[in-house]
mmCIF file of C-alpha atoms in Angstrom:
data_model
loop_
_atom_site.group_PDB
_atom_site.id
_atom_site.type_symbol
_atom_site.label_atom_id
_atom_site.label_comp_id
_atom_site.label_asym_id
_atom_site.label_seq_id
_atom_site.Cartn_x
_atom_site.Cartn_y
_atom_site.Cartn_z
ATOM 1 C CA UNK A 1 -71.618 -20.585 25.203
ATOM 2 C CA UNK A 2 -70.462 -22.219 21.936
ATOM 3 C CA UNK A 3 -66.687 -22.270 21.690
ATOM 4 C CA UNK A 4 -64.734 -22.954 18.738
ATOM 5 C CA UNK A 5 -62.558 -26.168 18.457
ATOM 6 C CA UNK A 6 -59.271 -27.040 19.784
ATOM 7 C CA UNK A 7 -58.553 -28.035 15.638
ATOM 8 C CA UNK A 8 -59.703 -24.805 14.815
ATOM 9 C CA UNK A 9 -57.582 -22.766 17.290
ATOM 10 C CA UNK A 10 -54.717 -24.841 16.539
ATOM 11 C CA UNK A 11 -54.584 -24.577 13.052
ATOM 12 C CA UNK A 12 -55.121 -20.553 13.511
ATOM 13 C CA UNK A 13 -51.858 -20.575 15.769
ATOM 14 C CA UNK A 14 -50.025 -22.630 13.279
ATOM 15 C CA UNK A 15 -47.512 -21.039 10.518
ATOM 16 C CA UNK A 16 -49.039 -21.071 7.565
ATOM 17 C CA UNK A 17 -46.936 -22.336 4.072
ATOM 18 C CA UNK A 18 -46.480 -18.644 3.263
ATOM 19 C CA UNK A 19 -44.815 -18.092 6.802
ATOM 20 C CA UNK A 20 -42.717 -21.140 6.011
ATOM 21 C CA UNK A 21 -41.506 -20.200 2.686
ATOM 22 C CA UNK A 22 -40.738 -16.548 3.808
ATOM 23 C CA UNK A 23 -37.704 -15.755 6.854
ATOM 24 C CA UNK A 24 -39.170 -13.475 9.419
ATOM 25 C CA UNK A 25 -38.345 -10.181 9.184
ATOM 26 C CA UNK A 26 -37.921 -10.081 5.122
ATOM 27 C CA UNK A 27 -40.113 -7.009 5.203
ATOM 28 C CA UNK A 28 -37.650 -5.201 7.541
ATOM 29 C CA UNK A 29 -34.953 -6.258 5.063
ATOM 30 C CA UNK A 30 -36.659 -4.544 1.832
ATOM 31 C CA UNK A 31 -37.034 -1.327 3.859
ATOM 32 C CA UNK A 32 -34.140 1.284 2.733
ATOM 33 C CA UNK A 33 -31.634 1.977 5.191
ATOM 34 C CA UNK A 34 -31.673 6.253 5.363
ATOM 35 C CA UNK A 35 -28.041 5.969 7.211
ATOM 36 C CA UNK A 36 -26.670 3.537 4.606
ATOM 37 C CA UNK A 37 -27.642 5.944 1.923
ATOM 38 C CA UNK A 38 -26.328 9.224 3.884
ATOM 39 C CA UNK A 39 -22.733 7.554 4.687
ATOM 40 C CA UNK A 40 -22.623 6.687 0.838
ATOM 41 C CA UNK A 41 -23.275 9.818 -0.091
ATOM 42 C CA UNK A 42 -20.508 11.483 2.457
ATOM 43 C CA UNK A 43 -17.880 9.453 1.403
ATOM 44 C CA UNK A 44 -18.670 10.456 -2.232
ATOM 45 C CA UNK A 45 -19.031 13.896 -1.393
ATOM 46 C CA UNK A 46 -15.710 14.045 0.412
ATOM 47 C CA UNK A 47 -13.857 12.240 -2.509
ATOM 48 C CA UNK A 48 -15.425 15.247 -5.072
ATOM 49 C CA UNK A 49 -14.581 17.916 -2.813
ATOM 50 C CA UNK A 50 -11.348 17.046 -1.958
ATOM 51 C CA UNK A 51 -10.951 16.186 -5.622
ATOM 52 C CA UNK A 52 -11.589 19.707 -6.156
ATOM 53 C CA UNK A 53 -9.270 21.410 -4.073
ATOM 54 C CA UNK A 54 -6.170 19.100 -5.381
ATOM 55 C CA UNK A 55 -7.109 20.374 -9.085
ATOM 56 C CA UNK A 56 -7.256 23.777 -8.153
ATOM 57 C CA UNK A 57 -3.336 23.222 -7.993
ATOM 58 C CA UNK A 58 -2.650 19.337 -8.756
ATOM 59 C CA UNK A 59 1.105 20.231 -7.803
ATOM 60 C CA UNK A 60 0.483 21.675 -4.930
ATOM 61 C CA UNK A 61 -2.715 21.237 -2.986
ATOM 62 C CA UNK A 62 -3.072 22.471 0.542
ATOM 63 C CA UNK A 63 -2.406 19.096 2.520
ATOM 64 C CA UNK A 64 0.850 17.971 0.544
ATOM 65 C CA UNK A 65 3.046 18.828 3.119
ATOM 66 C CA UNK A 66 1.281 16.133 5.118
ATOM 67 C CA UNK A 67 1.352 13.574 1.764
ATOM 68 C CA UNK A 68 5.124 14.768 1.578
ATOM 69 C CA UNK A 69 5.740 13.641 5.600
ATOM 70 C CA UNK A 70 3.771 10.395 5.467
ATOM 71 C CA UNK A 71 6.397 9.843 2.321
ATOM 72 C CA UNK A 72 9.099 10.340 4.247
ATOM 73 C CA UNK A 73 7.940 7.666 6.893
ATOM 74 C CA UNK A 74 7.536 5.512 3.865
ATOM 75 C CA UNK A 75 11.205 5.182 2.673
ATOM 76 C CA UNK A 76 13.523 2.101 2.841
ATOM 77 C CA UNK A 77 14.631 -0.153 2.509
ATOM 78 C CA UNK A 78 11.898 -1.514 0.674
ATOM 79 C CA UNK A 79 12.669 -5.348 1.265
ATOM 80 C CA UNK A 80 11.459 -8.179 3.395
ATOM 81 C CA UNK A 81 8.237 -9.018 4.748
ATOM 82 C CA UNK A 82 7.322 -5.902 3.752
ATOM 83 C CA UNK A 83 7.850 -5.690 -0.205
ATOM 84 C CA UNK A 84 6.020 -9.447 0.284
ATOM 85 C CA UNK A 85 2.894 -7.528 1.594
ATOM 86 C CA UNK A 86 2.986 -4.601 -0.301
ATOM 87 C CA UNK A 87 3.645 -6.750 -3.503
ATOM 88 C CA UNK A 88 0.851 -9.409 -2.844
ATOM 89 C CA UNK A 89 -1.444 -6.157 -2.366
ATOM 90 C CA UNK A 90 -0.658 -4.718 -5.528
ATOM 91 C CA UNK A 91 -0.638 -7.554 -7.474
ATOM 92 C CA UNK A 92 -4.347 -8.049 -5.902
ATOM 93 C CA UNK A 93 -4.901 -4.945 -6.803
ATOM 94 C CA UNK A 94 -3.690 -5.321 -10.258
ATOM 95 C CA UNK A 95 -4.649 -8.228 -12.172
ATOM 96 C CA UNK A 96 -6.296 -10.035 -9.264
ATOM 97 C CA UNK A 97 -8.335 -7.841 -8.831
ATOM 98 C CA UNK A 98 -10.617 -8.390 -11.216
ATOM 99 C CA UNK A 99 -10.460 -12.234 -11.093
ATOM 100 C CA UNK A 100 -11.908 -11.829 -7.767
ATOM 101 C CA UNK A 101 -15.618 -9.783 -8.836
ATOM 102 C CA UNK A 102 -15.370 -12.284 -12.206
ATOM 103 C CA UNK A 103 -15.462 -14.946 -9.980
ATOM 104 C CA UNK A 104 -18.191 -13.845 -7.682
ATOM 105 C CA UNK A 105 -20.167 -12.875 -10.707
ATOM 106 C CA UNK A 106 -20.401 -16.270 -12.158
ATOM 107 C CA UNK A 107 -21.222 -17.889 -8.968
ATOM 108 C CA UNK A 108 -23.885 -15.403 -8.377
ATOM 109 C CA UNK A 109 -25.283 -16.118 -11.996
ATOM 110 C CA UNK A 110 -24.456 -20.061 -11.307
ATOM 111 C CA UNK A 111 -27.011 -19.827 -7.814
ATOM 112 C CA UNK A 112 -29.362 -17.771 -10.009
ATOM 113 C CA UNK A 113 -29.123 -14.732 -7.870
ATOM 114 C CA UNK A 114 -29.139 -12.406 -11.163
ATOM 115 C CA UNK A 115 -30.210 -9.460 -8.850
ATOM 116 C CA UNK A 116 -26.944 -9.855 -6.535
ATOM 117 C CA UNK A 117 -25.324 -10.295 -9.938
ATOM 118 C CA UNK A 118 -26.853 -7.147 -11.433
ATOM 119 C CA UNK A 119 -25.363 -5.279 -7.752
ATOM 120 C CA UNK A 120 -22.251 -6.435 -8.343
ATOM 121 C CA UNK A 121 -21.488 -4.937 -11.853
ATOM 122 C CA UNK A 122 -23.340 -1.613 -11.138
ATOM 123 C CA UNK A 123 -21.591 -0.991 -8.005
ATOM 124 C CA UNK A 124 -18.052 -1.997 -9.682
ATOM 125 C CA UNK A 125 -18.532 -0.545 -13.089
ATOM 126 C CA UNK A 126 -20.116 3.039 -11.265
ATOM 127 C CA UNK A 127 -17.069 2.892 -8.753
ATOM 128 C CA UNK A 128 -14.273 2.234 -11.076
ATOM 129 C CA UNK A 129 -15.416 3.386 -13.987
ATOM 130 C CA UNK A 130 -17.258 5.957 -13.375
ATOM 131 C CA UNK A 131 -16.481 7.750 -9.590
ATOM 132 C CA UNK A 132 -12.474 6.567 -9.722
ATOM 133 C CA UNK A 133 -11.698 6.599 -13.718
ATOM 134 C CA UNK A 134 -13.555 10.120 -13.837
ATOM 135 C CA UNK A 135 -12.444 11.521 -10.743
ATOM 136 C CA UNK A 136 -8.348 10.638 -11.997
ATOM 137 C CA UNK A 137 -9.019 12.261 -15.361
ATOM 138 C CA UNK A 138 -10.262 15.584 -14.066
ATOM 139 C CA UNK A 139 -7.667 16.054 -11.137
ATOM 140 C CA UNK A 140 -4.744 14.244 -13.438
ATOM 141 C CA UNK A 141 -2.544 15.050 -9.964
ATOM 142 C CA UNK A 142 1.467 13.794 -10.799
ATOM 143 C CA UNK A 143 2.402 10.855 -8.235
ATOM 144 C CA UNK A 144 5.150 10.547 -6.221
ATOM 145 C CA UNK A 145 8.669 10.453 -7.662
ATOM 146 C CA UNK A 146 10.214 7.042 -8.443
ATOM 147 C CA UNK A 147 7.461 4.259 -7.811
ATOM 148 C CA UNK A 148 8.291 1.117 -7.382
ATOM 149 C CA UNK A 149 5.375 -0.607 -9.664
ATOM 150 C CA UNK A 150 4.127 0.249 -12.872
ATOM 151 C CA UNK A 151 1.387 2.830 -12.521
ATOM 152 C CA UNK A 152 -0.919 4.575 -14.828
ATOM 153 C CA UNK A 153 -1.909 8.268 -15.365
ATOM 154 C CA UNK A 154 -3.233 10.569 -12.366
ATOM 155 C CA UNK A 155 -2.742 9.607 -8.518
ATOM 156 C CA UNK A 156 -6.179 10.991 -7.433
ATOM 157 C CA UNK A 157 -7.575 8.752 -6.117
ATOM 158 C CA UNK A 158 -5.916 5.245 -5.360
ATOM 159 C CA UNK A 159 -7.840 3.148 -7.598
ATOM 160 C CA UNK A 160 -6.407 -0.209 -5.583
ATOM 161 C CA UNK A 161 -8.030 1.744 -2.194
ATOM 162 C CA UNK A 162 -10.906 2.144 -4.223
ATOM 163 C CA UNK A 163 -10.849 -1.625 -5.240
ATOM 164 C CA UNK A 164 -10.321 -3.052 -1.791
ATOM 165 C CA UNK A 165 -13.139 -0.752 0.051
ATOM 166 C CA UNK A 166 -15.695 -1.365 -2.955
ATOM 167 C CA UNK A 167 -14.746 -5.322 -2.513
ATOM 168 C CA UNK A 168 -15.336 -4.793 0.734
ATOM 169 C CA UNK A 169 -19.398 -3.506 0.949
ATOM 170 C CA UNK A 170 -19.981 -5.944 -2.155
ATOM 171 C CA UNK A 171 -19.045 -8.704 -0.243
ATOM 172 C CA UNK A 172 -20.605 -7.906 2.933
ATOM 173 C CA UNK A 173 -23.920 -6.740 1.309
ATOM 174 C CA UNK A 174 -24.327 -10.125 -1.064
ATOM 175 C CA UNK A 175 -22.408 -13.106 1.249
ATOM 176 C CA UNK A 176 -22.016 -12.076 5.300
ATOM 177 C CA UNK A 177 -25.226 -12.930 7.286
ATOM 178 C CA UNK A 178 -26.258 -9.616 8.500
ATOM 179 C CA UNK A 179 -25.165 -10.933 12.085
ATOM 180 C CA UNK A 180 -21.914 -11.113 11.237
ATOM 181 C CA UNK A 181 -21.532 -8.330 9.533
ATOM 182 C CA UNK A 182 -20.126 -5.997 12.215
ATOM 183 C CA UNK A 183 -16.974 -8.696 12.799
ATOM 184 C CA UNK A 184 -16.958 -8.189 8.391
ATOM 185 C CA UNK A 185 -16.692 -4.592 8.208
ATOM 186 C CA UNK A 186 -14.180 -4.695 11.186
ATOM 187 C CA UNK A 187 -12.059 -7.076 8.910
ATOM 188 C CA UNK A 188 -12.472 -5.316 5.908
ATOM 189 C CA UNK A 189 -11.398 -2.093 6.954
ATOM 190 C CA UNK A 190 -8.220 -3.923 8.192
ATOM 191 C CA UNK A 191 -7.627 -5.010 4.953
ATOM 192 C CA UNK A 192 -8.585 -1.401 3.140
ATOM 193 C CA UNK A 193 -6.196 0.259 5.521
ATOM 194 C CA UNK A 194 -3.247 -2.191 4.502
ATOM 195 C CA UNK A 195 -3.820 -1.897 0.824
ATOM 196 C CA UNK A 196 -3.482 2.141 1.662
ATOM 197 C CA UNK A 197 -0.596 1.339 3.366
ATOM 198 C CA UNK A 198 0.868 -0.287 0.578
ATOM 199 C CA UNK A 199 0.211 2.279 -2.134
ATOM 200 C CA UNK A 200 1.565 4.983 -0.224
ATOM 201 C CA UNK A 201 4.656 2.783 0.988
ATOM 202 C CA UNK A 202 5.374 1.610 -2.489
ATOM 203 C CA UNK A 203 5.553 5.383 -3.556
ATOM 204 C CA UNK A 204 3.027 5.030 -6.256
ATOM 205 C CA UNK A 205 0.416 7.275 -4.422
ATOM 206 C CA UNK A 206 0.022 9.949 -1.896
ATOM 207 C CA UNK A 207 -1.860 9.566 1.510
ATOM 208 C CA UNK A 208 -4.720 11.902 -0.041
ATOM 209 C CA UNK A 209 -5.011 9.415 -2.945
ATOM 210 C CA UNK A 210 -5.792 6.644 -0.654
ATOM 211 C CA UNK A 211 -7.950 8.252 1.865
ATOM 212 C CA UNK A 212 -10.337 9.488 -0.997
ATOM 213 C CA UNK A 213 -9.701 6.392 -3.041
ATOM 214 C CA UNK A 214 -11.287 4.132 -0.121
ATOM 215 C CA UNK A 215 -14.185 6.905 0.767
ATOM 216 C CA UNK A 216 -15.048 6.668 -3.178
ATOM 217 C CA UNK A 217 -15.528 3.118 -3.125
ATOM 218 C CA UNK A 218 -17.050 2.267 0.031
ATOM 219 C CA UNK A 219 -19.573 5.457 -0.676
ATOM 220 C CA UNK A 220 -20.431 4.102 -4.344
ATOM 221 C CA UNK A 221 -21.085 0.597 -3.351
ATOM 222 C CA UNK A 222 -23.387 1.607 -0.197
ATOM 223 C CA UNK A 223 -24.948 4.331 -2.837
ATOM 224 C CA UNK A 224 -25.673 1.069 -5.239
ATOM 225 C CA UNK A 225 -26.819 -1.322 -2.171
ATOM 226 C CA UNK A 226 -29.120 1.327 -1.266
ATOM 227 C CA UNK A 227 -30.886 1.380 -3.971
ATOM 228 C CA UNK A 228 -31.187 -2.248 -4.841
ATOM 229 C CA UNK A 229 -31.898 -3.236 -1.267
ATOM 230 C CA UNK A 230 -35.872 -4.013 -2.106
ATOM 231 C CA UNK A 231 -34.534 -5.872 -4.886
ATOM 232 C CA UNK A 232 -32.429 -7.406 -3.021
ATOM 233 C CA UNK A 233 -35.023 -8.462 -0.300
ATOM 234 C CA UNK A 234 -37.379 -9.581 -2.491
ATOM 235 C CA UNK A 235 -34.446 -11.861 -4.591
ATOM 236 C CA UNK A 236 -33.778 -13.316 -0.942
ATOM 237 C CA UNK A 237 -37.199 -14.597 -0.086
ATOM 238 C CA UNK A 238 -37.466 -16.560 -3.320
ATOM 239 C CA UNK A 239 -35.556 -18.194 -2.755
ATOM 240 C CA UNK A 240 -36.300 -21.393 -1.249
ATOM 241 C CA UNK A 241 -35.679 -22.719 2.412
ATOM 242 C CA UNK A 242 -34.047 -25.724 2.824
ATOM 243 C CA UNK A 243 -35.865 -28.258 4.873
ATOM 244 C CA UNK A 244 -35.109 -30.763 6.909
ATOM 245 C CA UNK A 245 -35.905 -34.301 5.918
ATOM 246 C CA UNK A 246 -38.660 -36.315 6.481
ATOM 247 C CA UNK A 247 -38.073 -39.114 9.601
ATOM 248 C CA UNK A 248 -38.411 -41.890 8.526
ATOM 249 C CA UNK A 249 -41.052 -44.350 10.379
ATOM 250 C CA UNK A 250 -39.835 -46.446 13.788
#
């Protein structure tokens, strides 16, 4: 019997310069993730809802005896390390802010990842603008009494909880390897939960504000990641591997 040779079988067991160009597993990666999509639409379904039952009565809604208690908690003296926090928040929050996503942009644009790019406005212009900005203008709930930073119209929702979560699923989506990504959203909820923290304990929100501010945000950006993640996938695996050099001889 006639077998075929050792150069032939080799080269057939070899990766090929397709295999080479592309990371295993980049098909998995352009597949749509059906949970990522559900929990995005939750979140955004919880922040409507609840947006509806505070504009049934924006005065009065049925949990602000528990926004009224978790005031309390928040009283003074508002000094220290904690006006330092709350401060640094809020002026992250503020102006910040947007210096941050600016930032990112132009990198992203600057590494010629113009689909990342793309994710990044749509997922902050359709969670600010859109979700937050139109969610605030049809409740228009009155904040708390006395804040201690300037604010703008309408509590509902916390557009700084908003901010952080949003920041949050950006970030992990476009930069964290997807093995680190449960240590990222472990962090970032720390971080979400502080900026709440600091609305409500600077008096310029509610407790309700800042729960559905953060579900808002996290639910539009995983809403947007969802539906970009093939063009996110295929973005990836163009671009190129990086190679180690050749030895050089002796």
């Amino acid at each position: 019997m006639t077998g075929r040779p050792a150069t032939a079988d080799a080269a057939a067991a070899a990766p090929s310069d397709t295999d080479a160009v592309r990371p295993a597993g980049h098909a998995v990666g352009a597949v749509r993730s059906r949970g990522r999509l559900i929990l995005g639409l939750l979140l955004l379904g919880a922040a409507a809802v609840a947006g509806l039952v505070v504009r049934s009565d924006a005065a009065d809604p049925p949990f602000q005896a528990l926004d009224e208690r978790w005031l309390t908690l928040m009283g003074g003296p508002h000094e220290g390390p904690y006006a330092a926090v709350a401060s640094a928040l809020n002026w992250f929050g503020g102006p910040f802010g947007a210096v941050v996503p600016l930032g990112l942009l132009a990198l992203l644009l600057v590494r010629g990842r113009r689909v990342s790019a793309g994710f990044l406005l749509l997922a902050f212009l359709g969670g600010n603008m859109l979700v937050v900005q139109g969610l605030k203008h049809l409740v228009d709930r009155p904040r708390p009494a006395n804040p201690l930073v300037r604010v703008d119209h309408g509590s509902f929702p916390s557009g700084h909880a908003a901010t952080a979560a949003l920041l949050v699923v950006v970030v992990g989506a476009l930069l964290v390897p997807a093995a680190r990504r449960r240590l990222w959203w472990t962090a970032g909820a720390v971080f979400t939960l502080a900026m709440m923290w600091s609305r409500t304990w600077l008096h310029a929100h509610w407790l309700s504000d800042t729960v559905a501010g953060a579900a808002a945000g996290a639910g539009a950006g995983l809403v947007v990641w969802w539906l970009l993640t093939p063009a996110l996938a295929r973005e990836h695996t163009r671009r190129p591997l990086r190679r180690d050099p050749p030895t050089p001889p002796g």
